[in-house]
Amino acid sequence: MLQNSGVAEEGNGFFCDPLRVMMARLPDTQTRNDIPMSAGYLDTQAGFMLSDISVPENFYRAFAWAAGRPDRLWSYARTAMIMVKIRDDIDGRIDIQGKPWRHFGPADKARMQAGVVQAKAILQAAGGDRPFLSPWVAAHPGGSVRLGELADETLRCHAGNLHVCDASVIPEPWGLPPTLTMLTLGKYLARRLQ
């Protein structure tokens, strides 16, 4: 929308908090009613986080199929999962039709690999059988209308009455769920617009 309105710089670079899910069958696991992300580990130095996760069964099957593991298509209830999410660099482009293009560089891949190694070790230590990994998935896209570049401190962008109030305004790679930040920015903007 902003590109169509003449803001050509919008969409030059974004982050997406990519993740992968490491999965392994455990002999005594029942995962149907788990509360996702109830425990986790954040390694700010290495740039990744680990968390337990429970994906819908159809996602699990798609992940198993994509990983070349048709033998695990029906093992959902006995599968433990650990999400590996990284703090990726701002890169890529969102074109005028809104289609994102993204390439993950060596630093992003190294962060992901470090987290994957730890997640696999945890599942194997718990007795996990033949772990496998999901494809890359994007979690929290943002950073395409960064504060201080395209949005000012009032969240105004390009024109007097145009404000942006979503993860697009986050000015640097994030790596964490942005929910509380977005709620706070929404309250901030609502007060300013009163």
Short mmCIF file of N, CA and C in Angstrom, two decimals:
data_model
loop_
_atom_site.label_atom_id
_atom_site.label_comp_id
_atom_site.label_asym_id
_atom_site.label_seq_id
_atom_site.Cartn_x
_atom_site.Cartn_y
_atom_site.Cartn_z
N MET A 1 0.82 -1.18 0.00
CA MET A 1 0.00 0.00 0.00
C MET A 1 0.88 1.25 0.00
N LEU A 2 1.91 1.27 0.84
CA LEU A 2 2.78 2.44 0.89
C LEU A 2 3.55 2.61 -0.41
N GLN A 3 4.01 1.50 -1.00
CA GLN A 3 4.72 1.60 -2.28
C GLN A 3 3.80 2.15 -3.36
N ASN A 4 2.55 1.70 -3.37
CA ASN A 4 1.58 2.21 -4.35
C ASN A 4 1.25 3.68 -4.11
N SER A 5 1.51 4.17 -2.90
CA SER A 5 1.26 5.58 -2.58
C SER A 5 2.48 6.45 -2.80
N GLY A 6 3.54 5.86 -3.35
CA GLY A 6 4.72 6.64 -3.67
C GLY A 6 5.86 6.54 -2.68
N VAL A 7 5.75 5.70 -1.66
CA VAL A 7 6.84 5.51 -0.70
C VAL A 7 7.68 4.33 -1.20
N ALA A 8 8.57 4.62 -2.14
CA ALA A 8 9.32 3.56 -2.81
C ALA A 8 10.25 2.80 -1.87
N GLU A 9 10.72 3.47 -0.80
CA GLU A 9 11.68 2.83 0.11
C GLU A 9 11.03 1.75 0.98
N GLU A 10 9.70 1.79 1.14
CA GLU A 10 9.01 0.80 1.97
C GLU A 10 9.25 -0.58 1.37
N GLY A 11 9.55 -1.52 2.24
CA GLY A 11 9.76 -2.89 1.79
C GLY A 11 11.20 -3.21 1.46
N ASN A 12 12.11 -2.21 1.59
CA ASN A 12 13.53 -2.49 1.39
C ASN A 12 14.08 -3.10 2.67
N GLY A 13 14.07 -4.40 2.75
CA GLY A 13 14.56 -5.11 3.92
C GLY A 13 13.48 -5.34 4.95
N PHE A 14 13.50 -6.52 5.53
CA PHE A 14 12.59 -6.87 6.62
C PHE A 14 13.18 -8.05 7.37
N PHE A 15 12.64 -8.31 8.54
CA PHE A 15 13.00 -9.52 9.28
C PHE A 15 11.76 -10.38 9.37
N CYS A 16 11.92 -11.65 9.68
CA CYS A 16 10.74 -12.51 9.77
C CYS A 16 10.82 -13.54 10.90
N ASP A 17 11.82 -13.44 11.77
CA ASP A 17 11.97 -14.39 12.88
C ASP A 17 11.75 -15.83 12.40
N PRO A 18 12.60 -16.32 11.49
CA PRO A 18 12.38 -17.67 10.96
C PRO A 18 12.54 -18.73 12.03
N LEU A 19 11.84 -19.82 11.82
CA LEU A 19 11.93 -20.93 12.76
C LEU A 19 11.92 -22.25 12.02
N ARG A 20 12.38 -23.25 12.73
CA ARG A 20 12.27 -24.64 12.28
C ARG A 20 11.85 -25.44 13.51
N VAL A 21 11.21 -26.56 13.28
CA VAL A 21 10.75 -27.41 14.38
C VAL A 21 11.49 -28.74 14.30
N MET A 22 12.22 -29.07 15.38
CA MET A 22 12.89 -30.36 15.49
C MET A 22 11.91 -31.31 16.17
N MET A 23 11.70 -32.47 15.57
CA MET A 23 10.71 -33.42 16.07
C MET A 23 11.33 -34.80 16.24
N ALA A 24 10.90 -35.53 17.26
CA ALA A 24 11.34 -36.91 17.47
C ALA A 24 10.25 -37.67 18.21
N ARG A 25 10.11 -38.94 17.88
CA ARG A 25 9.12 -39.77 18.57
C ARG A 25 9.70 -40.22 19.91
N LEU A 26 8.90 -40.03 20.96
CA LEU A 26 9.27 -40.48 22.30
C LEU A 26 8.33 -41.61 22.70
N PRO A 27 8.86 -42.62 23.39
CA PRO A 27 8.02 -43.79 23.70
C PRO A 27 6.82 -43.50 24.60
N ASP A 28 6.94 -42.58 25.53
CA ASP A 28 5.85 -42.35 26.49
C ASP A 28 5.25 -40.96 26.37
N THR A 29 5.16 -40.43 25.18
CA THR A 29 4.66 -39.07 24.97
C THR A 29 3.25 -39.08 24.40
N GLN A 30 2.42 -38.18 24.89
CA GLN A 30 1.11 -37.90 24.30
C GLN A 30 1.04 -36.38 24.11
N THR A 31 1.00 -35.92 22.87
CA THR A 31 1.12 -34.47 22.61
C THR A 31 -0.16 -33.80 22.16
N ARG A 32 -1.27 -34.43 22.23
CA ARG A 32 -2.48 -33.87 21.64
C ARG A 32 -2.99 -32.60 22.32
N ASN A 33 -2.81 -32.43 23.62
CA ASN A 33 -3.38 -31.27 24.31
C ASN A 33 -2.32 -30.42 25.00
N ASP A 34 -1.13 -30.37 24.44
CA ASP A 34 -0.07 -29.58 25.04
C ASP A 34 -0.35 -28.08 24.92
N ILE A 35 0.14 -27.32 25.88
CA ILE A 35 0.10 -25.87 25.81
C ILE A 35 1.41 -25.43 25.17
N PRO A 36 1.37 -24.88 23.95
CA PRO A 36 2.63 -24.56 23.27
C PRO A 36 3.38 -23.41 23.93
N MET A 37 4.68 -23.49 23.83
CA MET A 37 5.60 -22.46 24.31
C MET A 37 5.43 -22.16 25.80
N SER A 38 5.25 -23.21 26.59
CA SER A 38 5.12 -23.01 28.03
C SER A 38 6.48 -22.98 28.72
N ALA A 39 7.53 -23.38 28.02
CA ALA A 39 8.89 -23.33 28.56
C ALA A 39 9.84 -23.01 27.41
N GLY A 40 10.94 -22.38 27.73
CA GLY A 40 11.86 -22.06 26.66
C GLY A 40 13.22 -21.64 27.17
N TYR A 41 14.09 -21.38 26.21
CA TYR A 41 15.47 -20.99 26.49
C TYR A 41 15.86 -19.94 25.46
N LEU A 42 16.41 -18.83 25.91
CA LEU A 42 16.83 -17.76 25.02
C LEU A 42 18.34 -17.60 25.13
N ASP A 43 19.03 -17.73 24.01
CA ASP A 43 20.47 -17.51 23.95
C ASP A 43 20.70 -16.23 23.15
N THR A 44 20.77 -15.10 23.84
CA THR A 44 20.91 -13.82 23.16
C THR A 44 22.26 -13.70 22.46
N GLN A 45 23.27 -14.33 23.01
CA GLN A 45 24.60 -14.28 22.39
C GLN A 45 24.61 -15.00 21.05
N ALA A 46 24.01 -16.19 21.00
CA ALA A 46 24.00 -16.98 19.76
C ALA A 46 22.87 -16.56 18.82
N GLY A 47 21.89 -15.80 19.33
CA GLY A 47 20.82 -15.28 18.48
C GLY A 47 19.71 -16.25 18.17
N PHE A 48 19.42 -17.17 19.09
CA PHE A 48 18.30 -18.09 18.87
C PHE A 48 17.57 -18.36 20.18
N MET A 49 16.35 -18.88 20.04
CA MET A 49 15.60 -19.34 21.20
C MET A 49 15.07 -20.73 20.91
N LEU A 50 14.90 -21.51 21.97
CA LEU A 50 14.29 -22.84 21.90
C LEU A 50 13.04 -22.82 22.74
N SER A 51 12.01 -23.51 22.29
CA SER A 51 10.78 -23.61 23.07
C SER A 51 10.06 -24.89 22.70
N ASP A 52 9.37 -25.45 23.69
CA ASP A 52 8.48 -26.55 23.34
C ASP A 52 7.39 -25.97 22.45
N ILE A 53 6.86 -26.78 21.57
CA ILE A 53 5.81 -26.30 20.67
C ILE A 53 4.92 -27.48 20.32
N SER A 54 3.69 -27.16 20.06
CA SER A 54 2.73 -28.16 19.60
C SER A 54 2.05 -27.57 18.38
N VAL A 55 2.32 -28.12 17.21
CA VAL A 55 1.71 -27.62 15.99
C VAL A 55 0.46 -28.45 15.69
N PRO A 56 -0.49 -27.91 14.93
CA PRO A 56 -1.65 -28.71 14.55
C PRO A 56 -1.22 -29.97 13.80
N GLU A 57 -2.03 -31.01 13.91
CA GLU A 57 -1.67 -32.30 13.33
C GLU A 57 -1.43 -32.22 11.82
N ASN A 58 -2.22 -31.42 11.11
CA ASN A 58 -2.00 -31.32 9.66
C ASN A 58 -0.67 -30.63 9.34
N PHE A 59 -0.24 -29.67 10.17
CA PHE A 59 1.08 -29.06 9.99
C PHE A 59 2.16 -30.11 10.22
N TYR A 60 1.99 -30.89 11.28
CA TYR A 60 2.97 -31.94 11.59
C TYR A 60 3.14 -32.87 10.39
N ARG A 61 2.04 -33.29 9.81
CA ARG A 61 2.12 -34.20 8.66
C ARG A 61 2.81 -33.53 7.47
N ALA A 62 2.51 -32.26 7.25
CA ALA A 62 3.18 -31.54 6.16
C ALA A 62 4.68 -31.45 6.42
N PHE A 63 5.06 -31.19 7.68
CA PHE A 63 6.48 -31.13 8.03
C PHE A 63 7.14 -32.49 7.82
N ALA A 64 6.48 -33.57 8.26
CA ALA A 64 7.05 -34.92 8.10
C ALA A 64 7.22 -35.24 6.62
N TRP A 65 6.23 -34.91 5.81
CA TRP A 65 6.31 -35.17 4.38
C TRP A 65 7.45 -34.36 3.74
N ALA A 66 7.53 -33.06 4.09
CA ALA A 66 8.58 -32.20 3.53
C ALA A 66 9.98 -32.67 3.94
N ALA A 67 10.08 -33.28 5.12
CA ALA A 67 11.37 -33.78 5.60
C ALA A 67 11.71 -35.15 5.01
N GLY A 68 10.83 -35.68 4.16
CA GLY A 68 11.07 -37.00 3.59
C GLY A 68 10.87 -38.12 4.58
N ARG A 69 9.94 -37.92 5.51
CA ARG A 69 9.70 -38.90 6.57
C ARG A 69 8.26 -39.41 6.54
N PRO A 70 7.85 -40.07 5.45
CA PRO A 70 6.48 -40.61 5.40
C PRO A 70 6.23 -41.65 6.49
N ASP A 71 7.31 -42.24 7.03
CA ASP A 71 7.16 -43.20 8.12
C ASP A 71 6.63 -42.55 9.39
N ARG A 72 6.68 -41.22 9.47
CA ARG A 72 6.23 -40.51 10.67
C ARG A 72 4.90 -39.79 10.49
N LEU A 73 4.25 -39.97 9.36
CA LEU A 73 3.00 -39.25 9.10
C LEU A 73 1.94 -39.51 10.16
N TRP A 74 1.91 -40.68 10.75
CA TRP A 74 0.87 -41.05 11.71
C TRP A 74 1.41 -41.14 13.14
N SER A 75 2.55 -40.50 13.41
CA SER A 75 3.17 -40.56 14.74
C SER A 75 2.95 -39.29 15.56
N TYR A 76 2.01 -38.47 15.18
CA TYR A 76 1.81 -37.17 15.82
C TYR A 76 1.68 -37.28 17.34
N ALA A 77 0.84 -38.16 17.82
CA ALA A 77 0.56 -38.23 19.26
C ALA A 77 1.78 -38.64 20.08
N ARG A 78 2.76 -39.24 19.46
CA ARG A 78 3.95 -39.69 20.18
C ARG A 78 5.19 -38.86 19.83
N THR A 79 4.97 -37.68 19.30
CA THR A 79 6.10 -36.85 18.86
C THR A 79 6.27 -35.63 19.75
N ALA A 80 7.49 -35.46 20.25
CA ALA A 80 7.86 -34.25 20.99
C ALA A 80 8.48 -33.27 20.00
N MET A 81 8.24 -31.99 20.21
CA MET A 81 8.70 -30.97 19.26
C MET A 81 9.38 -29.82 20.01
N ILE A 82 10.46 -29.34 19.42
CA ILE A 82 11.15 -28.16 19.94
C ILE A 82 11.29 -27.17 18.80
N MET A 83 10.80 -25.96 19.03
CA MET A 83 10.93 -24.89 18.05
C MET A 83 12.29 -24.22 18.21
N VAL A 84 12.95 -23.99 17.09
CA VAL A 84 14.20 -23.22 17.05
C VAL A 84 13.89 -21.96 16.25
N LYS A 85 13.95 -20.81 16.91
CA LYS A 85 13.66 -19.54 16.23
C LYS A 85 14.89 -18.65 16.35
N ILE A 86 15.25 -17.99 15.23
CA ILE A 86 16.43 -17.14 15.26
C ILE A 86 16.06 -15.67 15.11
N ARG A 87 16.99 -14.85 15.51
CA ARG A 87 16.90 -13.40 15.28
C ARG A 87 17.65 -13.14 13.98
N ASP A 88 16.91 -13.04 12.88
CA ASP A 88 17.53 -12.91 11.56
C ASP A 88 17.92 -11.47 11.25
N ASP A 89 18.79 -11.33 10.28
CA ASP A 89 19.21 -10.01 9.83
C ASP A 89 18.12 -9.38 8.97
N ILE A 90 18.10 -8.05 8.91
CA ILE A 90 17.18 -7.36 7.99
C ILE A 90 17.75 -7.49 6.59
N ASP A 91 16.95 -8.04 5.70
CA ASP A 91 17.39 -8.33 4.33
C ASP A 91 16.15 -8.50 3.46
N GLY A 92 16.35 -8.72 2.18
CA GLY A 92 15.24 -9.03 1.29
C GLY A 92 14.46 -7.82 0.84
N ARG A 93 13.30 -8.09 0.29
CA ARG A 93 12.47 -7.03 -0.29
C ARG A 93 11.02 -7.48 -0.32
N ILE A 94 10.11 -6.54 -0.16
CA ILE A 94 8.69 -6.78 -0.38
C ILE A 94 8.33 -5.97 -1.62
N ASP A 95 7.86 -6.65 -2.68
CA ASP A 95 7.61 -5.93 -3.94
C ASP A 95 6.29 -5.17 -3.90
N ILE A 96 6.01 -4.45 -4.95
CA ILE A 96 4.84 -3.56 -5.00
C ILE A 96 3.52 -4.34 -4.92
N GLN A 97 3.54 -5.63 -5.26
CA GLN A 97 2.35 -6.47 -5.12
C GLN A 97 2.24 -7.07 -3.71
N GLY A 98 3.22 -6.79 -2.85
CA GLY A 98 3.20 -7.31 -1.49
C GLY A 98 3.87 -8.66 -1.34
N LYS A 99 4.53 -9.14 -2.38
CA LYS A 99 5.19 -10.45 -2.32
C LYS A 99 6.59 -10.30 -1.72
N PRO A 100 6.87 -11.04 -0.64
CA PRO A 100 8.20 -10.95 -0.04
C PRO A 100 9.21 -11.84 -0.77
N TRP A 101 10.44 -11.38 -0.81
CA TRP A 101 11.55 -12.20 -1.29
C TRP A 101 12.62 -12.14 -0.22
N ARG A 102 13.17 -13.29 0.12
CA ARG A 102 14.12 -13.33 1.23
C ARG A 102 15.16 -14.41 0.99
N HIS A 103 16.41 -14.10 1.26
CA HIS A 103 17.50 -15.07 1.23
C HIS A 103 18.15 -15.03 2.60
N PHE A 104 18.35 -16.19 3.19
CA PHE A 104 19.01 -16.23 4.49
C PHE A 104 20.51 -16.40 4.27
N GLY A 105 21.28 -15.48 4.83
CA GLY A 105 22.72 -15.49 4.64
C GLY A 105 23.44 -16.44 5.59
N PRO A 106 24.75 -16.49 5.47
CA PRO A 106 25.55 -17.40 6.30
C PRO A 106 25.36 -17.19 7.80
N ALA A 107 25.23 -15.94 8.25
CA ALA A 107 25.05 -15.68 9.69
C ALA A 107 23.71 -16.23 10.17
N ASP A 108 22.64 -16.03 9.39
CA ASP A 108 21.33 -16.57 9.75
C ASP A 108 21.38 -18.10 9.80
N LYS A 109 22.00 -18.70 8.80
CA LYS A 109 22.09 -20.16 8.75
C LYS A 109 22.91 -20.72 9.90
N ALA A 110 23.97 -20.01 10.29
CA ALA A 110 24.79 -20.46 11.42
C ALA A 110 24.01 -20.39 12.73
N ARG A 111 23.23 -19.30 12.92
CA ARG A 111 22.40 -19.20 14.13
C ARG A 111 21.39 -20.34 14.19
N MET A 112 20.74 -20.61 13.05
CA MET A 112 19.75 -21.69 13.01
C MET A 112 20.42 -23.03 13.31
N GLN A 113 21.55 -23.28 12.70
CA GLN A 113 22.23 -24.56 12.91
C GLN A 113 22.62 -24.75 14.37
N ALA A 114 23.08 -23.69 15.03
CA ALA A 114 23.45 -23.79 16.45
C ALA A 114 22.24 -24.19 17.29
N GLY A 115 21.09 -23.60 17.01
CA GLY A 115 19.88 -23.95 17.75
C GLY A 115 19.39 -25.35 17.43
N VAL A 116 19.47 -25.74 16.17
CA VAL A 116 19.04 -27.08 15.74
C VAL A 116 19.87 -28.16 16.44
N VAL A 117 21.17 -27.93 16.55
CA VAL A 117 22.05 -28.90 17.22
C VAL A 117 21.62 -29.07 18.67
N GLN A 118 21.31 -27.97 19.36
CA GLN A 118 20.88 -28.07 20.76
C GLN A 118 19.52 -28.76 20.88
N ALA A 119 18.58 -28.42 20.01
CA ALA A 119 17.25 -29.03 20.07
C ALA A 119 17.34 -30.54 19.83
N LYS A 120 18.13 -30.94 18.87
CA LYS A 120 18.31 -32.37 18.58
C LYS A 120 18.92 -33.09 19.78
N ALA A 121 19.91 -32.48 20.40
CA ALA A 121 20.55 -33.09 21.57
C ALA A 121 19.56 -33.26 22.72
N ILE A 122 18.69 -32.28 22.92
CA ILE A 122 17.68 -32.37 23.99
C ILE A 122 16.73 -33.53 23.72
N LEU A 123 16.22 -33.62 22.50
CA LEU A 123 15.28 -34.70 22.17
C LEU A 123 15.95 -36.07 22.27
N GLN A 124 17.19 -36.17 21.83
CA GLN A 124 17.88 -37.45 21.92
C GLN A 124 18.16 -37.82 23.37
N ALA A 125 18.51 -36.85 24.21
CA ALA A 125 18.74 -37.12 25.63
C ALA A 125 17.46 -37.59 26.32
N ALA A 126 16.31 -37.16 25.80
CA ALA A 126 15.01 -37.59 26.36
C ALA A 126 14.56 -38.92 25.78
N GLY A 127 15.38 -39.53 24.92
CA GLY A 127 15.02 -40.81 24.32
C GLY A 127 14.37 -40.70 22.96
N GLY A 128 14.46 -39.54 22.34
CA GLY A 128 13.85 -39.32 21.03
C GLY A 128 14.44 -40.23 19.96
N ASP A 129 13.56 -40.76 19.13
CA ASP A 129 13.93 -41.70 18.09
C ASP A 129 13.95 -41.02 16.72
N ARG A 130 15.06 -41.10 16.01
CA ARG A 130 15.23 -40.60 14.64
C ARG A 130 14.63 -39.20 14.44
N PRO A 131 15.22 -38.19 15.05
CA PRO A 131 14.68 -36.83 14.93
C PRO A 131 14.70 -36.35 13.48
N PHE A 132 13.76 -35.47 13.18
CA PHE A 132 13.72 -34.83 11.86
C PHE A 132 13.32 -33.38 12.02
N LEU A 133 13.56 -32.60 10.95
CA LEU A 133 13.47 -31.15 11.02
C LEU A 133 12.48 -30.62 9.99
N SER A 134 11.67 -29.67 10.40
CA SER A 134 10.73 -29.01 9.48
C SER A 134 11.49 -28.10 8.52
N PRO A 135 10.82 -27.65 7.46
CA PRO A 135 11.43 -26.60 6.63
C PRO A 135 11.43 -25.27 7.39
N TRP A 136 12.09 -24.26 6.82
CA TRP A 136 12.09 -22.92 7.39
C TRP A 136 10.67 -22.34 7.28
N VAL A 137 10.22 -21.68 8.34
CA VAL A 137 8.90 -21.05 8.39
C VAL A 137 9.10 -19.66 9.00
N ALA A 138 8.37 -18.67 8.52
CA ALA A 138 8.46 -17.31 9.08
C ALA A 138 7.45 -17.13 10.20
N ALA A 139 7.86 -16.47 11.28
CA ALA A 139 6.98 -16.31 12.44
C ALA A 139 6.44 -14.89 12.59
N HIS A 140 7.29 -13.89 12.63
CA HIS A 140 6.88 -12.52 12.94
C HIS A 140 7.50 -11.54 11.96
N PRO A 141 6.93 -11.37 10.77
CA PRO A 141 7.53 -10.42 9.83
C PRO A 141 7.42 -8.99 10.33
N GLY A 142 8.45 -8.22 10.05
CA GLY A 142 8.44 -6.82 10.47
C GLY A 142 9.66 -6.09 9.96
N GLY A 143 9.79 -4.84 10.37
CA GLY A 143 10.97 -4.05 10.05
C GLY A 143 10.99 -3.44 8.66
N SER A 144 9.87 -3.41 7.97
CA SER A 144 9.88 -2.87 6.60
C SER A 144 9.56 -1.37 6.55
N VAL A 145 9.07 -0.80 7.67
CA VAL A 145 8.81 0.65 7.77
C VAL A 145 9.45 1.10 9.10
N ARG A 146 10.75 0.98 9.17
CA ARG A 146 11.48 1.13 10.43
C ARG A 146 11.38 2.54 11.03
N LEU A 147 11.19 2.57 12.36
CA LEU A 147 11.23 3.83 13.10
C LEU A 147 12.57 4.50 12.87
N GLY A 148 12.54 5.81 12.67
CA GLY A 148 13.77 6.55 12.45
C GLY A 148 14.19 6.60 10.99
N GLU A 149 13.57 5.78 10.15
CA GLU A 149 13.86 5.80 8.71
C GLU A 149 12.62 6.23 7.93
N LEU A 150 11.58 5.42 7.97
CA LEU A 150 10.34 5.74 7.25
C LEU A 150 9.21 6.17 8.17
N ALA A 151 9.33 5.88 9.44
CA ALA A 151 8.32 6.30 10.42
C ALA A 151 9.02 7.15 11.48
N ASP A 152 8.36 8.22 11.90
CA ASP A 152 8.97 9.06 12.94
C ASP A 152 8.52 8.60 14.32
N GLU A 153 8.91 9.35 15.35
CA GLU A 153 8.62 8.94 16.73
C GLU A 153 7.13 8.95 17.06
N THR A 154 6.31 9.55 16.20
CA THR A 154 4.86 9.52 16.40
C THR A 154 4.20 8.41 15.58
N LEU A 155 5.02 7.58 14.94
CA LEU A 155 4.59 6.49 14.06
C LEU A 155 4.01 7.02 12.74
N ARG A 156 4.24 8.30 12.47
CA ARG A 156 3.78 8.89 11.22
C ARG A 156 4.72 8.50 10.09
N CYS A 157 4.12 8.22 8.95
CA CYS A 157 4.91 7.77 7.80
C CYS A 157 4.49 8.56 6.56
N HIS A 158 5.39 9.33 6.02
CA HIS A 158 5.24 9.95 4.70
C HIS A 158 4.26 11.12 4.65
N ALA A 159 3.13 11.04 5.31
CA ALA A 159 2.13 12.10 5.22
C ALA A 159 1.59 12.38 6.62
N GLY A 160 1.04 13.56 6.80
CA GLY A 160 0.59 14.00 8.12
C GLY A 160 -0.39 13.08 8.82
N ASN A 161 -1.27 12.45 8.09
CA ASN A 161 -2.30 11.63 8.72
C ASN A 161 -2.12 10.13 8.47
N LEU A 162 -0.95 9.72 8.06
CA LEU A 162 -0.68 8.31 7.80
C LEU A 162 0.24 7.77 8.89
N HIS A 163 -0.29 6.84 9.69
CA HIS A 163 0.48 6.24 10.77
C HIS A 163 0.57 4.74 10.55
N VAL A 164 1.69 4.16 10.94
CA VAL A 164 1.89 2.71 10.85
C VAL A 164 2.07 2.21 12.27
N CYS A 165 1.30 1.19 12.65
CA CYS A 165 1.38 0.68 14.02
C CYS A 165 1.29 -0.84 14.00
N ASP A 166 2.33 -1.46 13.49
CA ASP A 166 2.46 -2.91 13.54
C ASP A 166 3.95 -3.24 13.59
N ALA A 167 4.30 -4.50 13.45
CA ALA A 167 5.70 -4.91 13.57
C ALA A 167 6.59 -4.31 12.48
N SER A 168 5.98 -3.72 11.45
CA SER A 168 6.77 -3.07 10.40
C SER A 168 7.67 -1.97 10.94
N VAL A 169 7.26 -1.30 12.03
CA VAL A 169 8.02 -0.16 12.53
C VAL A 169 9.18 -0.56 13.44
N ILE A 170 9.28 -1.82 13.82
CA ILE A 170 10.40 -2.25 14.66
C ILE A 170 11.69 -2.01 13.87
N PRO A 171 12.62 -1.23 14.43
CA PRO A 171 13.75 -0.76 13.63
C PRO A 171 14.91 -1.72 13.45
N GLU A 172 14.93 -2.82 14.17
CA GLU A 172 16.05 -3.75 14.05
C GLU A 172 15.55 -5.18 14.23
N PRO A 173 16.36 -6.16 13.88
CA PRO A 173 15.93 -7.55 14.04
C PRO A 173 15.41 -7.80 15.45
N TRP A 174 14.37 -8.62 15.55
CA TRP A 174 13.65 -8.77 16.82
C TRP A 174 13.95 -10.09 17.50
N GLY A 175 13.53 -11.20 16.91
CA GLY A 175 13.85 -12.51 17.45
C GLY A 175 12.95 -13.01 18.56
N LEU A 176 11.95 -12.25 18.95
CA LEU A 176 11.02 -12.64 20.01
C LEU A 176 9.60 -12.32 19.57
N PRO A 177 8.61 -12.95 20.18
CA PRO A 177 7.23 -12.56 19.86
C PRO A 177 7.01 -11.08 20.18
N PRO A 178 6.49 -10.29 19.23
CA PRO A 178 6.37 -8.84 19.44
C PRO A 178 5.05 -8.40 20.06
N THR A 179 4.27 -9.31 20.60
CA THR A 179 2.92 -9.00 21.05
C THR A 179 2.86 -7.83 22.03
N LEU A 180 3.63 -7.88 23.11
CA LEU A 180 3.57 -6.81 24.11
C LEU A 180 4.03 -5.47 23.53
N THR A 181 5.04 -5.51 22.69
CA THR A 181 5.51 -4.28 22.04
C THR A 181 4.41 -3.69 21.17
N MET A 182 3.72 -4.53 20.43
CA MET A 182 2.66 -4.03 19.54
C MET A 182 1.48 -3.47 20.34
N LEU A 183 1.12 -4.13 21.42
CA LEU A 183 0.04 -3.60 22.28
C LEU A 183 0.43 -2.24 22.84
N THR A 184 1.67 -2.11 23.28
CA THR A 184 2.15 -0.85 23.84
C THR A 184 2.17 0.25 22.78
N LEU A 185 2.66 -0.07 21.58
CA LEU A 185 2.66 0.92 20.50
C LEU A 185 1.23 1.33 20.13
N GLY A 186 0.31 0.38 20.13
CA GLY A 186 -1.09 0.70 19.82
C GLY A 186 -1.67 1.67 20.83
N LYS A 187 -1.39 1.44 22.12
CA LYS A 187 -1.87 2.35 23.16
C LYS A 187 -1.22 3.73 23.01
N TYR A 188 0.07 3.73 22.71
CA TYR A 188 0.80 4.99 22.51
C TYR A 188 0.18 5.79 21.37
N LEU A 189 -0.06 5.13 20.23
CA LEU A 189 -0.62 5.84 19.08
C LEU A 189 -2.05 6.30 19.37
N ALA A 190 -2.84 5.47 20.05
CA ALA A 190 -4.22 5.86 20.37
C ALA A 190 -4.24 7.13 21.23
N ARG A 191 -3.33 7.21 22.20
CA ARG A 191 -3.26 8.42 23.04
C ARG A 191 -2.85 9.64 22.21
N ARG A 192 -1.93 9.47 21.30
CA ARG A 192 -1.46 10.59 20.47
C ARG A 192 -2.55 11.08 19.52
N LEU A 193 -3.40 10.17 19.06
CA LEU A 193 -4.42 10.55 18.09
C LEU A 193 -5.69 11.11 18.73
N GLN A 194 -5.80 11.06 20.06
CA GLN A 194 -7.00 11.57 20.73
C GLN A 194 -7.09 13.07 20.61
#
